[in-house]
Amino acid sequence: VGVVGASIDLLAWRPPSSDVALPENTIVGIVSDNGVVVARSLEPEHWVGTDRRGTPAVDVITQAREGTARLKGTRGIERIWGYTPVPGAAWIAYAGIPTADALAPVMRQMVTSVVIAL
């Protein structure tokens, strides 16, 4: 009989890097099923450990548990959110990209197409 333990400094947590370049103000994090922020890429010292129930983004994420949504966060910035449960934990991983940043390439292409068409 034995116990194995490990600890993670959630204030120092950073999302895994990838080949995908995310806009500067993208938020990547983890929230518990009961709305407590477990980890967050932006300003973790301010957010980790706080109960965010009652905020639009956290309420949608914790109720739906998996999917996408377009809504404003606590700072009033509209983001496109994607979220999914963390296997084996009562947590939900999420990412929120500012809508303006996410749609910028499409808008540039649309303007270019309109100019060419004219």
C-alpha positions as a Python dict, from the first residue, in 0.01 Angstrom:
ca = {
    (1, 'V'): (0, 0, 0),
    (2, 'G'): (138, 340, -89),
    (3, 'V'): (58, 688, -207),
    (4, 'V'): (201, 870, -504),
    (5, 'G'): (160, 1246, -521),
    (6, 'A'): (254, 1530, -749),
    (7, 'S'): (208, 1903, -739),
    (8, 'I'): (165, 2165, -1006),
    (9, 'D'): (222, 2536, -962),
    (10, 'L'): (-99, 2658, -1125),
    (11, 'L'): (7, 3021, -1108),
    (12, 'A'): (306, 2937, -1328),
    (13, 'W'): (101, 2722, -1568),
    (14, 'R'): (126, 2809, -1932),
    (15, 'P'): (-62, 2641, -2215),
    (16, 'P'): (139, 2393, -2419),
    (17, 'S'): (306, 2552, -2716),
    (18, 'S'): (209, 2451, -3065),
    (19, 'D'): (272, 2550, -3423),
    (20, 'V'): (-48, 2756, -3422),
    (21, 'A'): (13, 3125, -3355),
    (22, 'L'): (-264, 3261, -3134),
    (23, 'P'): (-342, 3633, -3110),
    (24, 'E'): (-178, 3813, -2817),
    (25, 'N'): (-495, 3851, -2610),
    (26, 'T'): (-608, 3490, -2640),
    (27, 'I'): (-705, 3332, -2309),
    (28, 'V'): (-630, 2965, -2249),
    (29, 'G'): (-725, 2808, -1921),
    (30, 'I'): (-903, 2551, -1710),
    (31, 'V'): (-1214, 2601, -1498),
    (32, 'S'): (-1364, 2352, -1252),
    (33, 'D'): (-1717, 2224, -1293),
    (34, 'N'): (-1824, 2456, -1010),
    (35, 'G'): (-1684, 2770, -1179),
    (36, 'V'): (-1349, 2812, -1000),
    (37, 'V'): (-1058, 2910, -1227),
    (38, 'V'): (-791, 2640, -1198),
    (39, 'A'): (-540, 2781, -1449),
    (40, 'R'): (-527, 3077, -1687),
    (41, 'S'): (-270, 3203, -1935),
    (42, 'L'): (-335, 3577, -1891),
    (43, 'E'): (-301, 3734, -1546),
    (44, 'P'): (-309, 3404, -1354),
    (45, 'E'): (-227, 3579, -1026),
    (46, 'H'): (-555, 3767, -1053),
    (47, 'W'): (-782, 3485, -1174),
    (48, 'V'): (-660, 3146, -1043),
    (49, 'G'): (-865, 3033, -745),
    (50, 'T'): (-1150, 3278, -801),
    (51, 'D'): (-1511, 3168, -831),
    (52, 'R'): (-1639, 3306, -1162),
    (53, 'R'): (-1994, 3170, -1148),
    (54, 'G'): (-2239, 3434, -1264),
    (55, 'T'): (-2014, 3556, -1546),
    (56, 'P'): (-2144, 3487, -1899),
    (57, 'A'): (-1841, 3293, -2029),
    (58, 'V'): (-1798, 3069, -1725),
    (59, 'D'): (-2170, 3001, -1697),
    (60, 'V'): (-2192, 2893, -2063),
    (61, 'I'): (-1873, 2685, -2040),
    (62, 'T'): (-1969, 2503, -1719),
    (63, 'Q'): (-2328, 2438, -1828),
    (64, 'A'): (-2259, 2322, -2185),
    (65, 'R'): (-1922, 2158, -2095),
    (66, 'E'): (-1824, 2117, -2462),
    (67, 'G'): (-1865, 2333, -2770),
    (68, 'T'): (-1814, 2686, -2892),
    (69, 'A'): (-1972, 3020, -2813),
    (70, 'R'): (-1934, 3384, -2910),
    (71, 'L'): (-1981, 3613, -2611),
    (72, 'K'): (-1822, 3880, -2396),
    (73, 'G'): (-1594, 3798, -2106),
    (74, 'T'): (-1567, 3982, -1775),
    (75, 'R'): (-1358, 4262, -1933),
    (76, 'G'): (-1620, 4329, -2200),
    (77, 'I'): (-1412, 4186, -2486),
    (78, 'E'): (-1612, 3969, -2722),
    (79, 'R'): (-1438, 3639, -2785),
    (80, 'I'): (-1496, 3319, -2973),
    (81, 'W'): (-1469, 3048, -2707),
    (82, 'G'): (-1398, 2680, -2751),
    (83, 'Y'): (-1417, 2442, -2455),
    (84, 'T'): (-1405, 2072, -2375),
    (85, 'P'): (-1397, 1855, -2061),
    (86, 'V'): (-1060, 1738, -1926),
    (87, 'P'): (-1069, 1356, -1919),
    (88, 'G'): (-1052, 1214, -1566),
    (89, 'A'): (-1106, 1548, -1391),
    (90, 'A'): (-1399, 1771, -1301),
    (91, 'W'): (-1243, 2045, -1515),
    (92, 'I'): (-1312, 2209, -1848),
    (93, 'A'): (-1031, 2339, -2072),
    (94, 'Y'): (-1112, 2652, -2270),
    (95, 'A'): (-967, 2905, -2511),
    (96, 'G'): (-1108, 3246, -2600),
    (97, 'I'): (-981, 3438, -2901),
    (98, 'P'): (-1090, 3801, -2940),
    (99, 'T'): (-1353, 3804, -3216),
    (100, 'A'): (-1184, 4094, -3396),
    (101, 'D'): (-856, 3898, -3410),
    (102, 'A'): (-1024, 3573, -3512),
    (103, 'L'): (-1218, 3735, -3795),
    (104, 'A'): (-942, 3971, -3915),
    (105, 'P'): (-812, 3740, -4193),
    (106, 'V'): (-1166, 3689, -4325),
    (107, 'M'): (-1236, 4061, -4320),
    (108, 'R'): (-910, 4136, -4504),
    (109, 'Q'): (-999, 3879, -4769),
    (110, 'M'): (-1349, 4022, -4804),
    (111, 'V'): (-1218, 4377, -4850),
    (112, 'T'): (-964, 4253, -5107),
    (113, 'S'): (-1236, 4066, -5296),
    (114, 'V'): (-1469, 4368, -5296),
    (115, 'V'): (-1191, 4599, -5420),
    (116, 'I'): (-1099, 4354, -5698),
    (117, 'A'): (-1465, 4313, -5794),
    (118, 'L'): (-1513, 4690, -5815),
}
